[in-house]
Amino acid sequence: MTAVLVAEEIWERAMGQIAERVGERLYELWFKPMKLVHLKDQAALVEIPNRFFREWVEDNYPTVISDVLGALVGSPVSVKYKVLEKEDAALRRLDSKHETRKNRLASRGIYLSPKYTFDSFVVGPSNQFVHAAAKRVAESPGVTYNPLFIYGGVGLGKTHLINAIGNRIIDRHPESNVYYVSAERFTNEVVSAIRHAKMDEFKEKYRNLDVLLVDDIQFIAGKTTTQEEFFHTFNALYERQRQIIITSDRAPLEISDITDRLRSRFSMGLIADIEPPEVETKVAILHKKAALEKMSVPDDVAYFVASKVKSNIRELEGCLIKLGAHASLTGEGVSLEMAKTVLRDLIAEEDKPVTAESVQKAVCEYFGVKLQDLRSRKRTRELATARQMAMYLCKQLTGLSLAEIGTALGGKDHATVIYACKQVESRREKEDLLNRAIENLLRKLNSA
Ligand code: ADP
Ligand code: MG
């Protein structure tokens, strides 16, 4: 028989495991200051210094504490936080308003995030067009652009915007049948409907929607059955002039491994892209977010952070949360000096040069190929293109010699690398698609 562990012991073990999972540095910073208040009836109450801790953990490791505790206890454990610092009343009211809305929508099977609204979205030159299109669609769903296809890089606000559309439609037409789903979840629903012979239910659910919002559609690339179901769902809704909104990390033309008929559906309405934000937009986002958190961030700090974080707005917010957590732990105001210390990892990251390794990883991810195959001698068309692209990007970004690039790519000689670079250069001029893929990758690697 195993001894019954007391709550403190469980907590201690849990913390040990979390340290292993997230690494010592993050553990020290974010988890160590937490304390267990109690653990009973499959619920843990955890004390944290201030709201930034909760935000950080919920953004970065939303399930780690409950996972680890659950495994130790042997049954699911729900985790709630108790914020030690006296919380601003207005902030608490906003939180609880969001919570109420979230629960109310969830009870109807709508999983929209209440904080992602048009009001909290900052508009600048990089997203002006897509913002206007999103608003238009939210005002008159099914009438103007159908589908609305939004694409752009990671952390540029796609999920925020698609939620904002859903939230606005619900506000204006509370009864309307809105459904927000990630393409990953859609795929799981298809799989589960097939497995449990519930395809009729699935169809019934989807085809009766007024508005369908699908996030990260690139996920269905290569999944034929899901694509087939999505195609029929799309048609059924489209014919009845129901609004469809889709987001993706790349343009329809760039999604490889989807059927042409689906690709052409994606292009039937309006395609709008979100560009990486300019520095001024990043500063405005920081100020907006800071105001929401009742933080005061001096301009020089905002510019400093905005110029260090290349494009990913989630990272931008991550910096702010870190600063907020630090400021409220130490009781100091946010200053440039503090920002330089607290965010030093970020600065170090930025100065790290791009490596052959990171180029190859990005290329593999983009083309959906394995690193091992990229470095092999296999010559499918896709692999050959990916490999040449990797060589070209290494030459552009890493400062390695041609021979070194060849070696990094699984022992090719330097003539192969020269040939690859020439190939890519000449294809870039002729092939818009390839050119865009390269620009995407360059942007991604430069901002990594
Ligand atoms: P994506 O889905 O494109 O990867 P998200 O929509 O998840 O990106 O955005 C990442 C974070 O950045 C979110 O917290 C979101 O609220 C914030 N964000 C992105 N764009 C803006 C914007 N224009 N104004 C305010 N916040 C933004
Ligand atoms: Mg997203």
Coordinates of C-alpha atoms and ligand atoms in Angstrom, one line a residue:
M1 CA 0.0 0.0 0.0
T2 CA 1.3 3.4 -0.8
A3 CA 1.4 5.9 1.9
V4 CA -1.1 8.7 1.7
L5 CA 0.7 11.8 0.8
V6 CA -0.2 15.0 2.6
A7 CA -1.0 18.0 0.5
E8 CA 2.3 19.8 1.2
E9 CA 4.2 16.8 0.0
I10 CA 2.2 16.5 -3.1
W11 CA 2.8 20.1 -3.8
E12 CA 6.5 19.8 -3.2
R13 CA 6.7 16.9 -5.6
A14 CA 4.6 18.7 -8.1
M15 CA 6.9 21.7 -8.0
G16 CA 9.9 19.4 -8.6
Q17 CA 8.3 18.0 -11.6
I18 CA 7.3 21.3 -13.0
A19 CA 10.9 22.6 -12.5
E20 CA 12.0 19.7 -14.7
R21 CA 9.4 20.3 -17.3
V22 CA 9.7 24.0 -17.7
G23 CA 13.4 24.4 -16.8
E24 CA 15.0 25.9 -13.7
R25 CA 15.0 29.5 -14.9
L26 CA 11.3 29.7 -15.6
Y27 CA 10.5 27.7 -12.5
E28 CA 12.4 30.1 -10.3
L29 CA 10.8 33.1 -11.8
W30 CA 7.2 32.0 -12.1
F31 CA 6.4 28.9 -10.1
K32 CA 8.6 29.1 -7.1
P33 CA 6.7 32.1 -5.7
M34 CA 3.5 30.1 -5.7
K35 CA 2.1 28.6 -2.5
L36 CA -0.5 25.9 -2.0
V37 CA -3.4 27.1 0.1
H38 CA -5.3 23.8 0.0
L39 CA -5.8 20.7 -2.0
K40 CA -9.0 18.9 -1.4
D41 CA -12.0 17.5 -3.3
Q42 CA -9.9 17.5 -6.5
A43 CA -9.4 21.2 -6.4
A44 CA -6.3 23.1 -5.6
L45 CA -6.2 26.7 -4.5
V46 CA -2.8 28.3 -5.2
E47 CA -1.6 31.6 -3.9
I48 CA 0.3 33.8 -6.3
P49 CA 1.9 37.2 -5.8
N50 CA -0.1 39.2 -8.4
R51 CA -2.3 38.9 -11.4
F52 CA 0.6 38.9 -13.9
F53 CA 1.6 35.5 -12.5
R54 CA -1.8 34.1 -13.3
E55 CA -1.7 35.6 -16.8
W56 CA 1.7 34.4 -17.5
V57 CA 1.0 30.8 -16.4
E58 CA -2.4 30.8 -18.2
D59 CA -0.8 32.0 -21.4
N60 CA 2.3 29.8 -21.3
Y61 CA 1.5 26.7 -19.3
P62 CA -2.3 26.6 -18.8
T63 CA -2.4 23.0 -17.7
V64 CA 0.9 22.2 -16.3
I65 CA -0.1 22.5 -12.6
S66 CA -3.3 20.6 -12.9
D67 CA -1.6 17.9 -15.1
V68 CA 1.2 17.3 -12.6
L69 CA -1.1 17.4 -9.6
G70 CA -3.6 15.2 -11.3
A71 CA -0.9 12.6 -12.1
L72 CA 0.3 12.6 -8.5
V73 CA -3.2 12.4 -7.0
G74 CA -4.5 9.9 -9.5
S75 CA -7.5 11.9 -10.6
P76 CA -8.1 15.2 -12.3
V77 CA -7.4 18.3 -10.2
S78 CA -8.8 21.7 -11.0
V79 CA -6.6 24.7 -10.1
K80 CA -7.7 28.1 -8.9
Y81 CA -5.5 31.0 -8.1
K82 CA -5.7 33.4 -5.2
V83 CA -3.9 36.7 -5.9
L84 CA -2.1 37.9 -2.9
E85 CA -1.7 41.5 -3.9
K86 CA -4.8 43.6 -3.4
E87 CA -6.4 43.7 -6.8
D88 CA -7.7 46.7 -8.6
A89 CA -11.5 46.7 -8.3
A90 CA -12.1 47.7 -11.9
L91 CA -9.8 45.0 -13.1
R92 CA -11.6 42.4 -11.0
R93 CA -14.9 43.5 -12.3
L94 CA -13.7 43.2 -15.9
D95 CA -12.4 39.7 -15.2
S96 CA -15.6 38.6 -13.7
K97 CA -17.6 40.1 -16.6
H98 CA -15.4 38.2 -19.0
E99 CA -15.8 35.0 -16.9
T100 CA -19.6 35.4 -16.9
R101 CA -19.8 36.0 -20.6
K102 CA -17.5 33.1 -21.3
N103 CA -19.6 30.7 -19.2
R104 CA -22.8 31.9 -20.8
L105 CA -21.4 31.3 -24.3
A106 CA -19.8 28.0 -23.3
S107 CA -23.2 26.8 -22.2
R108 CA -24.4 27.2 -25.8
G109 CA -21.3 25.5 -27.1
I110 CA -19.6 28.7 -28.2
Y111 CA -16.0 29.0 -27.2
L112 CA -15.2 32.6 -28.1
S113 CA -12.8 34.4 -26.0
P114 CA -14.5 37.5 -24.4
K115 CA -11.3 39.6 -24.2
Y116 CA -10.7 39.4 -27.9
T117 CA -12.9 42.2 -29.2
F118 CA -12.6 45.0 -31.7
D119 CA -12.3 47.4 -28.8
S120 CA -9.1 45.8 -27.6
F121 CA -7.6 45.6 -31.1
V122 CA -5.2 48.3 -32.1
V123 CA -5.3 49.4 -35.7
G124 CA -2.3 50.5 -37.6
P125 CA -1.1 50.4 -41.2
S126 CA -0.2 46.7 -41.0
N127 CA -3.7 45.6 -40.2
Q128 CA -6.0 48.4 -41.3
F129 CA -7.3 46.6 -44.3
V130 CA -8.0 43.3 -42.6
H131 CA -9.6 45.1 -39.6
A132 CA -11.9 47.0 -41.9
A133 CA -12.9 43.8 -43.7
A134 CA -13.5 42.0 -40.4
K135 CA -15.7 44.8 -39.1
R136 CA -17.7 44.8 -42.3
V137 CA -18.3 41.1 -42.1
A138 CA -19.3 41.4 -38.4
E139 CA -21.8 44.1 -39.2
S140 CA -23.4 42.2 -42.1
P141 CA -22.6 38.6 -42.0
G142 CA -23.2 36.6 -45.1
V143 CA -23.7 39.7 -47.2
T144 CA -20.4 41.2 -48.2
Y145 CA -17.3 39.0 -48.3
N146 CA -17.9 35.3 -48.1
P147 CA -15.8 33.7 -47.1
L148 CA -13.5 36.1 -45.4
F149 CA -10.0 34.5 -45.4
I150 CA -7.5 36.1 -43.1
Y151 CA -3.9 35.1 -43.1
G152 CA -0.6 36.2 -41.5
G153 CA 2.3 35.1 -39.4
V154 CA 2.3 33.8 -35.8
G155 CA 1.1 36.2 -33.1
L156 CA -0.1 38.9 -35.5
G157 CA -3.7 38.9 -34.2
K158 CA -5.6 36.4 -36.4
T159 CA -7.2 34.6 -33.4
H160 CA -8.0 37.9 -31.8
L161 CA -9.7 39.2 -34.9
I162 CA -11.8 36.1 -35.7
N163 CA -13.0 36.1 -32.1
A164 CA -13.8 39.8 -32.3
I165 CA -16.0 39.1 -35.3
G166 CA -17.8 36.3 -33.4
N167 CA -18.2 38.4 -30.3
R168 CA -19.6 41.4 -32.3
I169 CA -22.1 39.2 -34.2
I170 CA -23.3 37.7 -30.9
D171 CA -23.7 41.1 -29.4
R172 CA -25.8 42.3 -32.3
H173 CA -27.7 39.1 -32.8
P174 CA -27.7 37.2 -29.6
E175 CA -29.7 34.4 -31.0
S176 CA -27.6 33.7 -34.0
N177 CA -26.0 30.3 -34.2
V178 CA -22.3 31.1 -34.2
Y179 CA -19.6 28.5 -33.9
Y180 CA -15.9 29.1 -33.4
V181 CA -13.6 26.1 -33.9
S182 CA -9.9 25.6 -34.5
A183 CA -9.2 23.5 -37.5
E184 CA -7.5 21.0 -35.2
R185 CA -10.7 20.6 -33.2
F186 CA -12.7 20.4 -36.4
T187 CA -10.5 17.5 -37.4
N188 CA -11.0 15.8 -34.1
E189 CA -14.7 16.2 -34.4
V190 CA -14.7 14.6 -37.8
V191 CA -12.6 11.7 -36.6
S192 CA -14.8 11.2 -33.6
A193 CA -18.0 11.4 -35.6
I194 CA -16.7 8.7 -37.9
R195 CA -15.5 6.5 -35.1
H196 CA -18.8 6.7 -33.3
A197 CA -21.0 6.6 -36.4
K198 CA -22.3 10.0 -35.7
M199 CA -21.8 11.7 -39.0
D200 CA -25.5 12.7 -39.2
E201 CA -25.2 14.6 -36.0
F202 CA -22.0 16.3 -37.2
K203 CA -23.7 17.4 -40.4
E204 CA -26.7 18.6 -38.6
K205 CA -24.7 20.7 -36.3
Y206 CA -22.5 22.3 -38.9
R207 CA -25.0 22.8 -41.6
N208 CA -27.4 24.7 -39.4
L209 CA -24.9 27.4 -38.4
D210 CA -25.4 31.0 -39.2
V211 CA -21.7 31.8 -38.8
L212 CA -18.8 29.5 -38.9
L213 CA -15.4 30.7 -37.7
V214 CA -12.5 28.4 -38.4
D215 CA -9.1 29.2 -36.9
D216 CA -5.8 28.0 -38.4
I217 CA -7.2 26.2 -41.4
Q218 CA -3.6 25.2 -42.6
F219 CA -4.0 22.4 -40.0
I220 CA -6.2 20.4 -42.4
A221 CA -3.4 20.2 -45.0
G222 CA -2.8 16.5 -45.9
K223 CA -6.0 15.3 -44.1
T224 CA -8.2 14.1 -46.9
T225 CA -11.3 13.1 -45.0
T226 CA -11.4 16.3 -43.0
Q227 CA -11.0 18.3 -46.2
E228 CA -13.8 16.4 -47.8
E229 CA -16.1 17.2 -44.8
F230 CA -15.0 20.8 -44.7
F231 CA -15.7 21.1 -48.4
H232 CA -19.3 19.9 -47.9
T233 CA -19.8 22.0 -44.8
F234 CA -18.5 25.0 -46.7
N235 CA -20.8 24.5 -49.6
A236 CA -23.9 23.9 -47.5
L237 CA -23.3 27.1 -45.6
Y238 CA -22.3 29.1 -48.6
E239 CA -25.3 28.2 -50.6
R240 CA -27.5 29.5 -47.8
Q241 CA -25.5 32.7 -47.6
R242 CA -24.2 31.9 -44.1
Q243 CA -21.0 33.7 -43.2
I244 CA -17.7 31.7 -43.1
I245 CA -14.5 33.2 -41.7
I246 CA -11.2 31.4 -42.0
T247 CA -7.8 32.2 -40.7
S248 CA -4.5 30.7 -41.8
D249 CA -0.8 31.2 -41.3
R250 CA -0.4 31.4 -45.0
A251 CA -2.3 32.4 -48.2
P252 CA -4.5 29.8 -49.8
L253 CA -2.1 29.4 -52.7
E254 CA 0.7 28.6 -50.2
I255 CA -1.1 25.8 -48.4
S256 CA 0.3 22.7 -49.9
D257 CA -1.6 19.5 -49.7
I258 CA -5.1 20.7 -49.9
T259 CA -7.4 19.9 -52.8
D260 CA -7.8 22.5 -55.5
R261 CA -11.5 22.7 -55.1
L262 CA -11.0 23.7 -51.5
R263 CA -8.4 26.2 -52.3
S264 CA -10.6 27.8 -54.9
R265 CA -13.4 28.0 -52.3
F266 CA -11.1 29.9 -49.9
S267 CA -10.5 32.4 -52.7
M268 CA -14.2 33.0 -53.5
G269 CA -14.7 35.9 -51.1
L270 CA -12.1 38.3 -49.8
I271 CA -8.5 37.4 -48.9
A272 CA -6.9 39.8 -46.4
D273 CA -3.5 39.5 -44.9
I274 CA -2.1 40.9 -41.6
E275 CA 1.4 42.2 -42.0
P276 CA 3.9 42.4 -39.1
P277 CA 3.3 45.6 -37.2
E278 CA 5.4 48.8 -37.5
V279 CA 7.1 50.0 -34.4
E280 CA 4.5 52.7 -33.8
T281 CA 1.7 50.1 -33.8
K282 CA 3.7 47.9 -31.4
V283 CA 4.1 50.9 -29.1
A284 CA 0.4 51.6 -29.3
I285 CA -0.4 47.9 -28.5
L286 CA 1.9 48.0 -25.5
H287 CA 0.2 51.2 -24.2
K288 CA -3.2 49.8 -24.8
K289 CA -2.4 46.5 -23.0
A290 CA -0.7 48.4 -20.2
A291 CA -3.8 50.6 -19.7
L292 CA -5.9 47.4 -19.6
E293 CA -3.6 46.1 -16.9
K294 CA -3.5 49.4 -15.0
M295 CA 0.2 49.5 -15.5
S296 CA 2.1 52.6 -16.3
V297 CA 4.8 52.1 -18.9
P298 CA 7.0 55.1 -19.9
D299 CA 7.4 55.8 -23.5
D300 CA 11.1 55.0 -23.6
V301 CA 10.3 51.5 -22.2
A302 CA 7.6 51.0 -24.8
Y303 CA 9.9 51.9 -27.6
F304 CA 12.7 49.8 -26.2
V305 CA 10.4 46.7 -26.0
A306 CA 8.8 47.4 -29.4
S307 CA 12.1 47.7 -31.1
K308 CA 13.5 44.5 -29.6
V309 CA 10.4 42.3 -30.3
K310 CA 10.4 41.9 -34.0
S311 CA 6.8 41.1 -34.9
N312 CA 5.1 38.5 -32.7
I313 CA 2.6 40.5 -30.6
R314 CA 2.2 37.6 -28.2
E315 CA 5.9 38.1 -27.3
L316 CA 5.3 41.8 -27.0
E317 CA 2.6 41.1 -24.4
G318 CA 4.8 38.5 -22.7
C319 CA 7.4 41.2 -22.1
L320 CA 4.8 43.5 -20.6
I321 CA 3.6 40.8 -18.3
K322 CA 7.2 40.1 -17.1
L323 CA 7.7 43.8 -16.4
G324 CA 4.4 44.0 -14.6
A325 CA 5.2 40.9 -12.5
H326 CA 8.6 42.3 -11.6
A327 CA 7.3 45.8 -10.9
S328 CA 4.7 44.6 -8.6
L329 CA 6.9 42.1 -6.8
T330 CA 9.6 44.8 -6.1
G331 CA 7.2 47.7 -5.7
E332 CA 9.3 49.7 -8.2
G333 CA 7.9 51.5 -11.2
V334 CA 8.7 50.3 -14.6
S335 CA 11.8 52.0 -16.0
L336 CA 14.2 51.5 -18.9
E337 CA 16.9 50.2 -16.5
M338 CA 14.5 47.6 -15.2
A339 CA 13.3 46.6 -18.6
K340 CA 16.9 46.1 -19.7
T341 CA 17.6 43.8 -16.8
V342 CA 14.3 42.0 -16.7
L343 CA 14.2 41.4 -20.5
R344 CA 17.9 40.6 -20.9
D345 CA 17.1 37.2 -22.3
L346 CA 15.1 38.8 -25.1
I347 CA 18.0 41.0 -26.0
A348 CA 20.5 38.1 -25.9
E349 CA 18.1 36.1 -28.1
E350 CA 18.0 38.9 -30.6
D351 CA 21.7 39.1 -30.9
K352 CA 22.0 35.4 -31.5
P353 CA 22.8 34.9 -35.2
V354 CA 20.6 32.7 -37.4
T355 CA 22.2 29.2 -37.6
A356 CA 22.0 26.5 -40.3
E357 CA 20.1 24.5 -37.8
S358 CA 17.4 27.1 -37.3
V359 CA 17.1 27.7 -41.0
Q360 CA 16.6 24.0 -41.6
K361 CA 14.0 23.7 -38.9
A362 CA 12.0 26.6 -40.2
V363 CA 12.1 25.2 -43.8
C364 CA 11.0 21.7 -42.6
E365 CA 8.2 23.2 -40.6
Y366 CA 7.1 25.3 -43.6
F367 CA 7.1 22.4 -46.1
G368 CA 6.0 19.8 -43.6
V369 CA 9.0 17.6 -44.3
K370 CA 11.3 15.8 -41.9
L371 CA 14.7 17.2 -41.0
Q372 CA 16.2 13.8 -41.7
D373 CA 14.8 13.7 -45.2
L374 CA 15.9 17.3 -45.9
R375 CA 19.5 16.2 -45.2
S376 CA 19.1 12.9 -47.1
R377 CA 19.7 12.3 -50.8
K378 CA 16.0 11.7 -51.5
R379 CA 14.8 13.6 -54.5
T380 CA 11.1 14.2 -54.5
R381 CA 10.1 17.5 -55.9
E382 CA 9.1 18.9 -52.6
L383 CA 12.2 17.8 -50.9
A384 CA 14.4 19.1 -53.6
T385 CA 12.8 22.5 -53.4
A386 CA 12.9 22.6 -49.6
R387 CA 16.6 21.6 -49.7
Q388 CA 17.5 24.3 -52.2
M389 CA 15.6 26.8 -50.3
A390 CA 17.4 25.9 -47.1
M391 CA 20.8 26.3 -48.8
Y392 CA 19.7 29.6 -50.2
L393 CA 18.5 30.9 -46.9
C394 CA 21.6 29.7 -45.1
K395 CA 23.7 31.7 -47.6
Q396 CA 21.6 34.8 -47.1
L397 CA 21.4 34.6 -43.3
T398 CA 24.1 32.7 -41.6
G399 CA 27.5 33.9 -42.9
L400 CA 28.6 30.3 -43.3
S401 CA 30.8 29.3 -46.3
L402 CA 29.3 27.3 -49.1
A403 CA 31.2 24.2 -48.0
E404 CA 29.9 24.6 -44.5
I405 CA 26.4 25.0 -45.7
G406 CA 26.8 21.8 -47.8
T407 CA 28.0 20.0 -44.7
A408 CA 25.2 21.2 -42.6
L409 CA 22.7 19.9 -45.1
G410 CA 23.9 16.3 -44.8
G411 CA 27.2 16.5 -46.6
K412 CA 26.6 18.1 -50.0
D413 CA 29.5 19.7 -51.8
H414 CA 29.9 23.3 -52.4
A415 CA 29.0 23.1 -56.1
T416 CA 25.6 21.8 -55.1
V417 CA 25.1 24.8 -52.9
I418 CA 26.0 27.2 -55.6
Y419 CA 23.7 25.5 -58.0
A420 CA 20.9 25.6 -55.4
C421 CA 21.3 29.3 -54.7
K422 CA 21.3 30.1 -58.5
Q423 CA 18.2 28.0 -59.0
V424 CA 16.3 29.6 -56.1
E425 CA 17.3 33.1 -57.3
S426 CA 16.0 32.5 -60.8
R427 CA 12.9 30.8 -59.6
R428 CA 12.2 33.7 -57.2
E429 CA 11.9 36.0 -60.2
K430 CA 9.4 33.9 -62.0
E431 CA 7.4 32.1 -59.3
D432 CA 5.3 34.3 -57.1
L433 CA 4.4 31.5 -54.8
L434 CA 8.0 30.5 -54.2
N435 CA 9.0 34.1 -53.7
R436 CA 6.3 34.6 -51.1
A437 CA 7.4 31.4 -49.3
I438 CA 10.9 32.8 -49.1
E439 CA 9.8 36.2 -47.8
N440 CA 7.7 34.4 -45.2
L441 CA 10.7 32.4 -44.1
L442 CA 13.1 35.3 -44.1
R443 CA 10.7 37.3 -42.0
K444 CA 10.2 34.4 -39.6
L445 CA 13.9 33.7 -39.2
N446 CA 14.8 37.3 -38.8
S447 CA 12.3 37.7 -36.1
A448 CA 13.0 34.5 -34.3
Ligands
ADP1 P1 -2.3 34.7 -34.1 O1 -3.6 34.0 -34.0 O2 -2.2 35.5 -35.4 O3 -1.1 33.8 -33.9 P2 -3.3 36.1 -31.8 O4 -4.6 36.6 -32.3 O5 -3.3 35.0 -30.9 O6 -2.3 35.8 -33.0 O7 -2.5 37.3 -31.1 C1 -1.5 37.2 -30.2 C2 -1.7 38.2 -29.0 O8 -1.5 39.5 -29.5 C3 -3.1 38.2 -28.5 O9 -3.0 38.3 -27.1 C4 -3.8 39.4 -29.1 O10 -4.7 39.9 -28.2 C5 -2.6 40.3 -29.3 N1 -2.8 41.2 -30.5 C6 -2.5 40.8 -31.7 N2 -2.7 41.9 -32.6 C7 -3.2 42.9 -31.8 C8 -3.7 44.2 -32.1 N3 -3.7 44.7 -33.3 N4 -4.1 44.9 -31.0 C9 -4.1 44.4 -29.8 N5 -3.7 43.2 -29.4 C10 -3.2 42.4 -30.4
MG2 MG -4.0 32.0 -33.6

